[in-house]
């Protein structure tokens, strides 16, 4: 597949990217380079290759999905510049 200047202009318009007329040949050439690379990737034999999330084989740690309050109110409020009665205290913004 080959991208010409009119197609590159149409793609730029759809993407809402302003491209000057003199830059369209270079843009079309870049599109063609990307499509060429994709065609190269399609030639790779991936039969029997398992999908993976990382190059190192590891499993995610599992934990029970339990709802709790965290029981860390004191630790969290310790970081607050001003805390009163177990809550963050903030300045009044509405008069």
GROMACS .gro file of N, CA and C in nm:
model
  285
    1UNK      N    1   0.084  -0.118   0.000
    1UNK     CA    2   0.000   0.000   0.000
    1UNK      C    3   0.088   0.124   0.000
    2UNK      N    4   0.051   0.221  -0.078
    2UNK     CA    5   0.128   0.343  -0.087
    2UNK      C    6   0.039   0.464  -0.058
    3UNK      N    7   0.091   0.554   0.020
    3UNK     CA    8   0.019   0.676   0.056
    3UNK      C    9   0.069   0.789  -0.033
    4UNK      N   10  -0.023   0.856  -0.101
    4UNK     CA   11   0.016   0.971  -0.184
    4UNK      C   12  -0.009   1.100  -0.105
    5UNK      N   13   0.024   1.213  -0.166
    5UNK     CA   14   0.014   1.342  -0.095
    5UNK      C   15  -0.130   1.377  -0.061
    6UNK      N   16  -0.225   1.343  -0.148
    6UNK     CA   17  -0.365   1.377  -0.120
    6UNK      C   18  -0.417   1.295   0.000
    7UNK      N   19  -0.375   1.169   0.010
    7UNK     CA   20  -0.415   1.087   0.124
    7UNK      C   21  -0.350   1.139   0.252
    8UNK      N   22  -0.224   1.179   0.243
    8UNK     CA   23  -0.156   1.235   0.359
    8UNK      C   24  -0.225   1.363   0.406
    9UNK      N   25  -0.270   1.445   0.311
    9UNK     CA   26  -0.342   1.568   0.345
    9UNK      C   27  -0.475   1.534   0.413
   10UNK      N   28  -0.543   1.430   0.363
   10UNK     CA   29  -0.670   1.390   0.422
   10UNK      C   30  -0.650   1.337   0.565
   11UNK      N   31  -0.547   1.258   0.586
   11UNK     CA   32  -0.517   1.206   0.720
   11UNK      C   33  -0.484   1.321   0.815
   12UNK      N   34  -0.406   1.418   0.768
   12UNK     CA   35  -0.372   1.534   0.851
   12UNK      C   36  -0.497   1.612   0.887
   13UNK      N   37  -0.588   1.627   0.792
   13UNK     CA   38  -0.711   1.700   0.819
   13UNK      C   39  -0.796   1.626   0.921
   14UNK      N   40  -0.807   1.492   0.905
   14UNK     CA   41  -0.886   1.412   1.000
   14UNK      C   42  -0.825   1.418   1.140
   15UNK      N   43  -0.692   1.426   1.148
   15UNK     CA   44  -0.624   1.434   1.276
   15UNK      C   45  -0.617   1.576   1.329
   16UNK      N   46  -0.671   1.669   1.251
   16UNK     CA   47  -0.670   1.812   1.287
   16UNK      C   48  -0.528   1.863   1.308
   17UNK      N   49  -0.439   1.823   1.215
   17UNK     CA   50  -0.301   1.868   1.218
   17UNK      C   51  -0.279   1.956   1.096
   18UNK      N   52  -0.232   2.077   1.120
   18UNK     CA   53  -0.207   2.168   1.009
   18UNK      C   54  -0.072   2.132   0.946
   19UNK      N   55  -0.078   2.099   0.817
   19UNK     CA   56   0.043   2.063   0.743
   19UNK      C   57   0.050   2.151   0.619
   20UNK      N   58   0.160   2.220   0.604
   20UNK     CA   59   0.178   2.305   0.486
   20UNK      C   60   0.191   2.220   0.360
   21UNK      N   61   0.158   2.277   0.247
   21UNK     CA   62   0.163   2.204   0.119
   21UNK      C   63   0.302   2.150   0.089
   22UNK      N   64   0.405   2.227   0.121
   22UNK     CA   65   0.541   2.183   0.090
   22UNK      C   66   0.589   2.070   0.183
   23UNK      N   67   0.517   2.046   0.294
   23UNK     CA   68   0.554   1.939   0.385
   23UNK      C   69   0.480   1.809   0.357
   24UNK      N   70   0.383   1.812   0.266
   24UNK     CA   71   0.304   1.692   0.237
   24UNK      C   72   0.386   1.577   0.178
   25UNK      N   73   0.483   1.602   0.087
   25UNK     CA   74   0.561   1.489   0.036
   25UNK      C   75   0.639   1.416   0.146
   26UNK      N   76   0.696   1.490   0.239
   26UNK     CA   77   0.770   1.429   0.348
   26UNK      C   78   0.676   1.350   0.440
   27UNK      N   79   0.557   1.405   0.464
   27UNK     CA   80   0.460   1.335   0.548
   27UNK      C   81   0.415   1.205   0.482
   28UNK      N   82   0.389   1.210   0.351
   28UNK     CA   83   0.351   1.089   0.279
   28UNK      C   84   0.463   0.985   0.284
   29UNK      N   85   0.586   1.030   0.274
   29UNK     CA   86   0.700   0.939   0.280
   29UNK      C   87   0.710   0.874   0.419
   30UNK      N   88   0.684   0.951   0.526
   30UNK     CA   89   0.688   0.897   0.661
   30UNK      C   90   0.577   0.793   0.680
   31UNK      N   91   0.457   0.823   0.628
   31UNK     CA   92   0.348   0.726   0.635
   31UNK      C   93   0.386   0.597   0.565
   32UNK      N   94   0.448   0.608   0.449
   32UNK     CA   95   0.488   0.490   0.374
   32UNK      C   96   0.595   0.411   0.449
   33UNK      N   97   0.684   0.480   0.519
   33UNK     CA   98   0.786   0.411   0.599
   33UNK      C   99   0.722   0.334   0.713
   34UNK      N  100   0.623   0.393   0.778
   34UNK     CA  101   0.553   0.326   0.888
   34UNK      C  102   0.479   0.204   0.835
   35UNK      N  103   0.410   0.220   0.723
   35UNK     CA  104   0.337   0.107   0.666
   35UNK      C  105   0.432  -0.003   0.621
   36UNK      N  106   0.549   0.034   0.572
   36UNK     CA  107   0.650  -0.065   0.535
   36UNK      C  108   0.697  -0.144   0.655
   37UNK      N  109   0.715  -0.076   0.767
   37UNK     CA  110   0.757  -0.144   0.888
   37UNK      C  111   0.648  -0.240   0.936
   38UNK      N  112   0.522  -0.198   0.926
   38UNK     CA  113   0.411  -0.285   0.966
   38UNK      C  114   0.407  -0.409   0.877
   39UNK      N  115   0.433  -0.392   0.748
   39UNK     CA  116   0.437  -0.507   0.658
   39UNK      C  117   0.550  -0.603   0.697
   40UNK      N  118   0.662  -0.548   0.741
   40UNK     CA  119   0.772  -0.633   0.789
   40UNK      C  120   0.729  -0.713   0.912
   41UNK      N  121   0.657  -0.649   1.002
   41UNK     CA  122   0.611  -0.718   1.123
   41UNK      C  123   0.513  -0.830   1.088
   42UNK      N  124   0.433  -0.809   0.984
   42UNK     CA  125   0.338  -0.913   0.945
   42UNK      C  126   0.407  -1.036   0.889
   43UNK      N  127   0.531  -1.024   0.845
   43UNK     CA  128   0.605  -1.137   0.790
   43UNK      C  129   0.666  -1.226   0.898
   44UNK      N  130   0.670  -1.179   1.022
   44UNK     CA  131   0.730  -1.256   1.131
   44UNK      C  132   0.638  -1.371   1.169
   45UNK      N  133   0.696  -1.491   1.183
   45UNK     CA  134   0.620  -1.608   1.223
   45UNK      C  135   0.604  -1.609   1.375
   46UNK      N  136   0.481  -1.591   1.422
   46UNK     CA  137   0.454  -1.589   1.565
   46UNK      C  138   0.368  -1.708   1.607
   47UNK      N  139   0.364  -1.809   1.525
   47UNK     CA  140   0.286  -1.930   1.556
   47UNK      C  141   0.341  -1.995   1.682
   48UNK      N  142   0.254  -2.018   1.779
   48UNK     CA  143   0.294  -2.083   1.903
   48UNK      C  144   0.357  -1.992   2.006
   49UNK      N  145   0.367  -1.862   1.979
   49UNK     CA  146   0.425  -1.768   2.076
   49UNK      C  147   0.313  -1.718   2.167
   50UNK      N  148   0.332  -1.737   2.296
   50UNK     CA  149   0.232  -1.694   2.394
   50UNK      C  150   0.238  -1.542   2.412
   51UNK      N  151   0.122  -1.476   2.425
   51UNK     CA  152   0.124  -1.333   2.456
   51UNK      C  153   0.186  -1.311   2.593
   52UNK      N  154   0.257  -1.199   2.610
   52UNK     CA  155   0.320  -1.172   2.738
   52UNK      C  156   0.310  -1.024   2.772
   53UNK      N  157   0.320  -0.995   2.900
   53UNK     CA  158   0.313  -0.857   2.946
   53UNK      C  159   0.450  -0.802   2.979
   54UNK      N  160   0.551  -0.890   2.987
   54UNK     CA  161   0.686  -0.848   3.022
   54UNK      C  162   0.785  -0.947   2.962
   55UNK      N  163   0.909  -0.903   2.944
   55UNK     CA  164   1.010  -0.993   2.889
   55UNK      C  165   1.062  -1.090   2.993
   56UNK      N  166   1.034  -1.062   3.119
   56UNK     CA  167   1.076  -1.155   3.225
   56UNK      C  168   0.955  -1.236   3.269
   57UNK      N  169   0.971  -1.366   3.281
   57UNK     CA  170   0.855  -1.448   3.321
   57UNK      C  171   0.825  -1.429   3.470
   58UNK      N  172   0.712  -1.367   3.499
   58UNK     CA  173   0.673  -1.350   3.638
   58UNK      C  174   0.521  -1.340   3.645
   59UNK      N  175   0.468  -1.374   3.757
   59UNK     CA  176   0.325  -1.369   3.778
   59UNK      C  177   0.293  -1.255   3.876
   60UNK      N  178   0.178  -1.196   3.857
   60UNK     CA  179   0.135  -1.092   3.949
   60UNK      C  180   0.095  -1.152   4.082
   61UNK      N  181   0.127  -1.081   4.188
   61UNK     CA  182   0.088  -1.128   4.321
   61UNK      C  183  -0.062  -1.113   4.335
   62UNK      N  184  -0.125  -1.213   4.390
   62UNK     CA  185  -0.269  -1.212   4.410
   62UNK      C  186  -0.299  -1.181   4.556
   63UNK      N  187  -0.409  -1.111   4.576
   63UNK     CA  188  -0.455  -1.087   4.712
   63UNK      C  189  -0.607  -1.092   4.712
   64UNK      N  190  -0.661  -1.114   4.826
   64UNK     CA  191  -0.807  -1.120   4.837
   64UNK      C  192  -0.864  -0.981   4.814
   65UNK      N  193  -0.975  -0.974   4.742
   65UNK     CA  194  -1.040  -0.847   4.713
   65UNK      C  195  -1.139  -0.818   4.826
   66UNK      N  196  -1.087  -0.759   4.933
   66UNK     CA  197  -1.167  -0.735   5.052
   66UNK      C  198  -1.178  -0.584   5.074
   67UNK      N  199  -1.299  -0.539   5.099
   67UNK     CA  200  -1.322  -0.398   5.127
   67UNK      C  201  -1.299  -0.373   5.275
   68UNK      N  202  -1.216  -0.273   5.305
   68UNK     CA  203  -1.195  -0.234   5.445
   68UNK      C  204  -1.167  -0.084   5.448
   69UNK      N  205  -1.163  -0.029   5.567
   69UNK     CA  206  -1.141   0.115   5.579
   69UNK      C  207  -0.993   0.152   5.578
   70UNK      N  208  -0.905   0.056   5.571
   70UNK     CA  209  -0.762   0.083   5.567
   70UNK      C  210  -0.699   0.095   5.704
   71UNK      N  211  -0.777   0.140   5.802
   71UNK     CA  212  -0.731   0.152   5.940
   71UNK      C  213  -0.598   0.228   5.948
   72UNK      N  214  -0.587   0.335   5.871
   72UNK     CA  215  -0.464   0.414   5.871
   72UNK      C  216  -0.493   0.563   5.884
   73UNK      N  217  -0.603   0.597   5.946
   73UNK     CA  218  -0.642   0.738   5.957
   73UNK      C  219  -0.533   0.821   6.023
   74UNK      N  220  -0.473   0.773   6.131
   74UNK     CA  221  -0.370   0.849   6.201
   74UNK      C  222  -0.248   0.873   6.111
   75UNK      N  223  -0.207   0.770   6.037
   75UNK     CA  224  -0.091   0.784   5.949
   75UNK      C  225  -0.118   0.885   5.838
   76UNK      N  226  -0.239   0.881   5.783
   76UNK     CA  227  -0.273   0.973   5.674
   76UNK      C  228  -0.281   1.116   5.726
   77UNK      N  229  -0.348   1.136   5.837
   77UNK     CA  230  -0.363   1.271   5.891
   77UNK      C  231  -0.233   1.329   5.943
   78UNK      N  232  -0.136   1.244   5.972
   78UNK     CA  233  -0.006   1.292   6.018
   78UNK      C  234   0.060   1.378   5.909
   79UNK      N  235   0.029   1.352   5.782
   79UNK     CA  236   0.087   1.427   5.671
   79UNK      C  237   0.013   1.558   5.643
   80UNK      N  238  -0.101   1.576   5.703
   80UNK     CA  239  -0.182   1.696   5.676
   80UNK      C  240  -0.124   1.818   5.747
   81UNK      N  241  -0.124   1.933   5.680
   81UNK     CA  242  -0.076   2.054   5.747
   81UNK      C  243  -0.167   2.095   5.863
   82UNK      N  244  -0.298   2.063   5.853
   82UNK     CA  245  -0.391   2.097   5.961
   82UNK      C  246  -0.499   1.989   5.964
   83UNK      N  247  -0.511   1.919   6.076
   83UNK     CA  248  -0.613   1.817   6.091
   83UNK      C  249  -0.686   1.840   6.222
   84UNK      N  250  -0.819   1.826   6.216
   84UNK     CA  251  -0.901   1.847   6.336
   84UNK      C  252  -1.008   1.739   6.344
   85UNK      N  253  -1.025   1.682   6.460
   85UNK     CA  254  -1.130   1.585   6.489
   85UNK      C  255  -1.131   1.468   6.390
   86UNK      N  256  -1.013   1.427   6.344
   86UNK     CA  257  -1.004   1.312   6.255
   86UNK      C  258  -1.026   1.343   6.108
   87UNK      N  259  -1.023   1.471   6.071
   87UNK     CA  260  -1.044   1.510   5.932
   87UNK      C  261  -0.938   1.611   5.889
   88UNK      N  262  -0.920   1.627   5.757
   88UNK     CA  263  -0.836   1.734   5.705
   88UNK      C  264  -0.907   1.866   5.729
   89UNK      N  265  -0.835   1.964   5.775
   89UNK     CA  266  -0.892   2.097   5.793
   89UNK      C  267  -0.844   2.184   5.678
   90UNK      N  268  -0.939   2.249   5.609
   90UNK     CA  269  -0.905   2.333   5.494
   90UNK      C  270  -0.965   2.471   5.515
   91UNK      N  271  -0.907   2.572   5.453
   91UNK     CA  272  -0.961   2.706   5.470
   91UNK      C  273  -1.098   2.720   5.403
   92UNK      N  274  -1.178   2.807   5.458
   92UNK     CA  275  -1.310   2.835   5.403
   92UNK      C  276  -1.296   2.904   5.269
   93UNK      N  277  -1.366   2.857   5.168
   93UNK     CA  278  -1.353   2.917   5.034
   93UNK      C  279  -1.481   2.987   4.990
   94UNK      N  280  -1.591   2.966   5.056
   94UNK     CA  281  -1.719   3.031   5.021
   94UNK      C  282  -1.759   3.119   5.138
   95UNK      N  283  -1.801   3.238   5.107
   95UNK     CA  284  -1.841   3.330   5.213
   95UNK      C  285  -1.990   3.338   5.225
   0.00000   0.00000   0.00000
